[in-house]
Amino acid sequence: QVQLVESGGGSVQAGGSLTLSCAATGNLFKDTCMGWFRQTPGKEREGLATIRLAGGRTSYAASVEGRFTISTDYAKKTIRLQMNGVKPDDAGTYYCAANSPVCHSFVAAYYKDWGQGTLVTVAS
């Protein structure tokens, strides 16, 4: 059983920065595949960034590459999403996900465990 708790959401000015965190507990391993997703009303959950819990290779969606950075602190079982140059289209509910059998996948259905989400609004 894995529990994921996101934090750090809120309102940010367009062009500004925000850091989201995901604290993970439960049955986790160094190679557990983690990801950040975003969802807006009426749209499917969009994969943004992926990493293994112990670090290493990262992958990014084209919509956020160069602006967002995913990182991990394995000792604290925490992954973060540093969001820079935030745009109005970045608004939405951000979810942390874990345990995809296909690592670095942006397919939401692959991920077994999900957090409750944290809301990000962007003021223009």
PDB file of C-alpha atoms in Angstrom:
ATOM      1  CA  GLN A   1       0.000   0.000   0.000  1.00  0.00           C
ATOM      2  CA  VAL A   2       1.353   3.390  -1.021  1.00  0.00           C
ATOM      3  CA  GLN A   3       0.120   6.776   0.121  1.00  0.00           C
ATOM      4  CA  LEU A   4       0.967   9.963  -1.734  1.00  0.00           C
ATOM      5  CA  VAL A   5       0.297  13.431  -0.357  1.00  0.00           C
ATOM      6  CA  GLU A   6       0.825  16.475  -2.537  1.00  0.00           C
ATOM      7  CA  SER A   7       1.420  19.968  -1.212  1.00  0.00           C
ATOM      8  CA  GLY A   8       2.538  23.368  -2.422  1.00  0.00           C
ATOM      9  CA  GLY A   9      -0.330  24.281  -4.696  1.00  0.00           C
ATOM     10  CA  GLY A  10      -1.794  27.763  -4.698  1.00  0.00           C
ATOM     11  CA  SER A  11      -1.996  30.876  -6.775  1.00  0.00           C
ATOM     12  CA  VAL A  12       0.964  32.065  -8.823  1.00  0.00           C
ATOM     13  CA  GLN A  13       1.422  34.996 -11.147  1.00  0.00           C
ATOM     14  CA  ALA A  14       2.019  34.225 -14.803  1.00  0.00           C
ATOM     15  CA  GLY A  15       5.763  34.104 -15.296  1.00  0.00           C
ATOM     16  CA  GLY A  16       6.320  33.189 -11.670  1.00  0.00           C
ATOM     17  CA  SER A  17       7.482  30.031  -9.947  1.00  0.00           C
ATOM     18  CA  LEU A  18       5.972  27.425  -7.679  1.00  0.00           C
ATOM     19  CA  THR A  19       7.256  24.198  -6.170  1.00  0.00           C
ATOM     20  CA  LEU A  20       5.023  21.211  -5.575  1.00  0.00           C
ATOM     21  CA  SER A  21       5.965  18.357  -3.265  1.00  0.00           C
ATOM     22  CA  CYS A  22       4.757  14.789  -2.988  1.00  0.00           C
ATOM     23  CA  ALA A  23       5.433  12.871   0.201  1.00  0.00           C
ATOM     24  CA  ALA A  24       5.293   9.130  -0.318  1.00  0.00           C
ATOM     25  CA  THR A  25       4.875   6.428   2.300  1.00  0.00           C
ATOM     26  CA  GLY A  26       4.298   2.711   2.169  1.00  0.00           C
ATOM     27  CA  ASN A  27       5.736  -0.025   0.013  1.00  0.00           C
ATOM     28  CA  LEU A  28       8.255   1.881  -2.069  1.00  0.00           C
ATOM     29  CA  PHE A  29      11.526   0.948  -3.689  1.00  0.00           C
ATOM     30  CA  LYS A  30      14.437   2.825  -5.168  1.00  0.00           C
ATOM     31  CA  ASP A  31      13.292   2.038  -8.681  1.00  0.00           C
ATOM     32  CA  THR A  32       9.649   2.901  -8.086  1.00  0.00           C
ATOM     33  CA  CYS A  33       8.505   4.925 -11.046  1.00  0.00           C
ATOM     34  CA  MET A  34       6.967   8.266 -10.092  1.00  0.00           C
ATOM     35  CA  GLY A  35       5.272  10.959 -12.088  1.00  0.00           C
ATOM     36  CA  TRP A  36       3.508  14.290 -11.974  1.00  0.00           C
ATOM     37  CA  PHE A  37       0.247  14.752 -13.854  1.00  0.00           C
ATOM     38  CA  ARG A  38      -2.084  17.669 -14.391  1.00  0.00           C
ATOM     39  CA  GLN A  39      -5.824  17.715 -14.961  1.00  0.00           C
ATOM     40  CA  THR A  40      -8.221  20.473 -15.900  1.00  0.00           C
ATOM     41  CA  PRO A  41     -12.023  20.199 -16.057  1.00  0.00           C
ATOM     42  CA  GLY A  42     -13.228  18.267 -19.070  1.00  0.00           C
ATOM     43  CA  LYS A  43      -9.772  17.052 -20.030  1.00  0.00           C
ATOM     44  CA  GLU A  44      -7.857  13.854 -19.495  1.00  0.00           C
ATOM     45  CA  ARG A  45      -5.073  13.690 -16.973  1.00  0.00           C
ATOM     46  CA  GLU A  46      -1.882  14.894 -18.674  1.00  0.00           C
ATOM     47  CA  GLY A  47       1.517  13.475 -17.846  1.00  0.00           C
ATOM     48  CA  LEU A  48       4.132  16.144 -17.204  1.00  0.00           C
ATOM     49  CA  ALA A  49       7.281  14.663 -15.734  1.00  0.00           C
ATOM     50  CA  THR A  50       8.630  11.344 -14.522  1.00  0.00           C
ATOM     51  CA  ILE A  51      11.506  10.056 -12.394  1.00  0.00           C
ATOM     52  CA  ARG A  52      12.429   6.991 -10.386  1.00  0.00           C
ATOM     53  CA  LEU A  53      12.197   7.457  -6.623  1.00  0.00           C
ATOM     54  CA  ALA A  54      15.976   7.072  -6.264  1.00  0.00           C
ATOM     55  CA  GLY A  55      16.608   9.553  -9.057  1.00  0.00           C
ATOM     56  CA  GLY A  56      18.357   9.256 -12.364  1.00  0.00           C
ATOM     57  CA  ARG A  57      16.769   9.740 -15.735  1.00  0.00           C
ATOM     58  CA  THR A  58      13.891  12.181 -16.040  1.00  0.00           C
ATOM     59  CA  SER A  59      11.383  12.746 -18.796  1.00  0.00           C
ATOM     60  CA  TYR A  60       9.163  15.719 -19.578  1.00  0.00           C
ATOM     61  CA  ALA A  61       6.170  16.495 -21.683  1.00  0.00           C
ATOM     62  CA  ALA A  62       6.841  18.987 -24.447  1.00  0.00           C
ATOM     63  CA  SER A  63       4.442  21.439 -22.812  1.00  0.00           C
ATOM     64  CA  VAL A  64       6.671  21.817 -19.739  1.00  0.00           C
ATOM     65  CA  GLU A  65      10.185  20.872 -20.860  1.00  0.00           C
ATOM     66  CA  GLY A  66      12.649  23.626 -20.085  1.00  0.00           C
ATOM     67  CA  ARG A  67      10.308  25.207 -17.538  1.00  0.00           C
ATOM     68  CA  PHE A  68       9.527  22.449 -15.030  1.00  0.00           C
ATOM     69  CA  THR A  69      12.019  20.274 -13.162  1.00  0.00           C
ATOM     70  CA  ILE A  70      11.226  17.040 -11.375  1.00  0.00           C
ATOM     71  CA  SER A  71      13.503  15.952  -8.558  1.00  0.00           C
ATOM     72  CA  THR A  72      13.591  13.438  -5.768  1.00  0.00           C
ATOM     73  CA  ASP A  73      14.848  13.155  -2.214  1.00  0.00           C
ATOM     74  CA  TYR A  74      14.991   9.429  -1.672  1.00  0.00           C
ATOM     75  CA  ALA A  75      15.836   9.699   2.027  1.00  0.00           C
ATOM     76  CA  LYS A  76      12.627  11.654   2.589  1.00  0.00           C
ATOM     77  CA  LYS A  77      10.647   9.677   0.004  1.00  0.00           C
ATOM     78  CA  THR A  78       9.639  12.977  -1.542  1.00  0.00           C
ATOM     79  CA  ILE A  79       9.477  14.093  -5.134  1.00  0.00           C
ATOM     80  CA  ARG A  80       9.130  17.693  -6.192  1.00  0.00           C
ATOM     81  CA  LEU A  81       8.079  19.615  -9.245  1.00  0.00           C
ATOM     82  CA  GLN A  82       9.751  22.992  -9.647  1.00  0.00           C
ATOM     83  CA  MET A  83       7.605  25.111 -11.934  1.00  0.00           C
ATOM     84  CA  ASN A  84       9.243  28.141 -13.517  1.00  0.00           C
ATOM     85  CA  GLY A  85       7.916  30.515 -16.126  1.00  0.00           C
ATOM     86  CA  VAL A  86       4.386  29.505 -15.261  1.00  0.00           C
ATOM     87  CA  LYS A  87       1.794  30.128 -17.961  1.00  0.00           C
ATOM     88  CA  PRO A  88      -2.007  30.442 -17.681  1.00  0.00           C
ATOM     89  CA  ASP A  89      -2.311  27.013 -19.361  1.00  0.00           C
ATOM     90  CA  ASP A  90      -0.437  25.492 -16.416  1.00  0.00           C
ATOM     91  CA  ALA A  91      -3.459  25.988 -14.169  1.00  0.00           C
ATOM     92  CA  GLY A  92      -5.091  22.805 -12.960  1.00  0.00           C
ATOM     93  CA  THR A  93      -5.014  20.111 -10.338  1.00  0.00           C
ATOM     94  CA  TYR A  94      -1.613  18.490 -10.063  1.00  0.00           C
ATOM     95  CA  TYR A  95      -1.347  14.855  -9.076  1.00  0.00           C
ATOM     96  CA  CYS A  96       1.558  12.732  -7.931  1.00  0.00           C
ATOM     97  CA  ALA A  97       1.517   9.141  -9.154  1.00  0.00           C
ATOM     98  CA  ALA A  98       3.553   6.036  -8.407  1.00  0.00           C
ATOM     99  CA  ASN A  99       4.092   2.477  -9.518  1.00  0.00           C
ATOM    100  CA  SER A 100       3.896   2.366 -13.258  1.00  0.00           C
ATOM    101  CA  PRO A 101       5.164  -0.879 -14.773  1.00  0.00           C
ATOM    102  CA  VAL A 102       6.314   1.207 -17.701  1.00  0.00           C
ATOM    103  CA  CYS A 103       8.699   3.733 -16.242  1.00  0.00           C
ATOM    104  CA  HIS A 104       8.754   7.226 -17.686  1.00  0.00           C
ATOM    105  CA  SER A 105       5.332   6.712 -19.186  1.00  0.00           C
ATOM    106  CA  PHE A 106       2.834   9.552 -19.456  1.00  0.00           C
ATOM    107  CA  VAL A 107      -0.088   7.138 -19.617  1.00  0.00           C
ATOM    108  CA  ALA A 108      -2.126   7.760 -16.483  1.00  0.00           C
ATOM    109  CA  ALA A 109      -3.728   4.311 -16.580  1.00  0.00           C
ATOM    110  CA  TYR A 110      -0.343   2.668 -15.986  1.00  0.00           C
ATOM    111  CA  TYR A 111       0.070   4.227 -12.551  1.00  0.00           C
ATOM    112  CA  LYS A 112      -1.307   2.267  -9.631  1.00  0.00           C
ATOM    113  CA  ASP A 113      -1.159   4.850  -6.848  1.00  0.00           C
ATOM    114  CA  TRP A 114      -2.318   8.467  -6.814  1.00  0.00           C
ATOM    115  CA  GLY A 115      -2.390  11.379  -4.435  1.00  0.00           C
ATOM    116  CA  GLN A 116      -5.424  13.534  -3.819  1.00  0.00           C
ATOM    117  CA  GLY A 117      -4.115  16.395  -5.934  1.00  0.00           C
ATOM    118  CA  THR A 118      -3.145  19.983  -5.266  1.00  0.00           C
ATOM    119  CA  LEU A 119      -4.690  22.922  -7.094  1.00  0.00           C
ATOM    120  CA  VAL A 120      -2.622  25.471  -8.984  1.00  0.00           C
ATOM    121  CA  THR A 121      -4.204  28.676 -10.250  1.00  0.00           C
ATOM    122  CA  VAL A 122      -2.401  31.170 -12.449  1.00  0.00           C
ATOM    123  CA  ALA A 123      -3.125  34.874 -12.295  1.00  0.00           C
ATOM    124  CA  SER A 124      -2.396  36.751 -15.491  1.00  0.00           C
TER     125      SER A 124
END
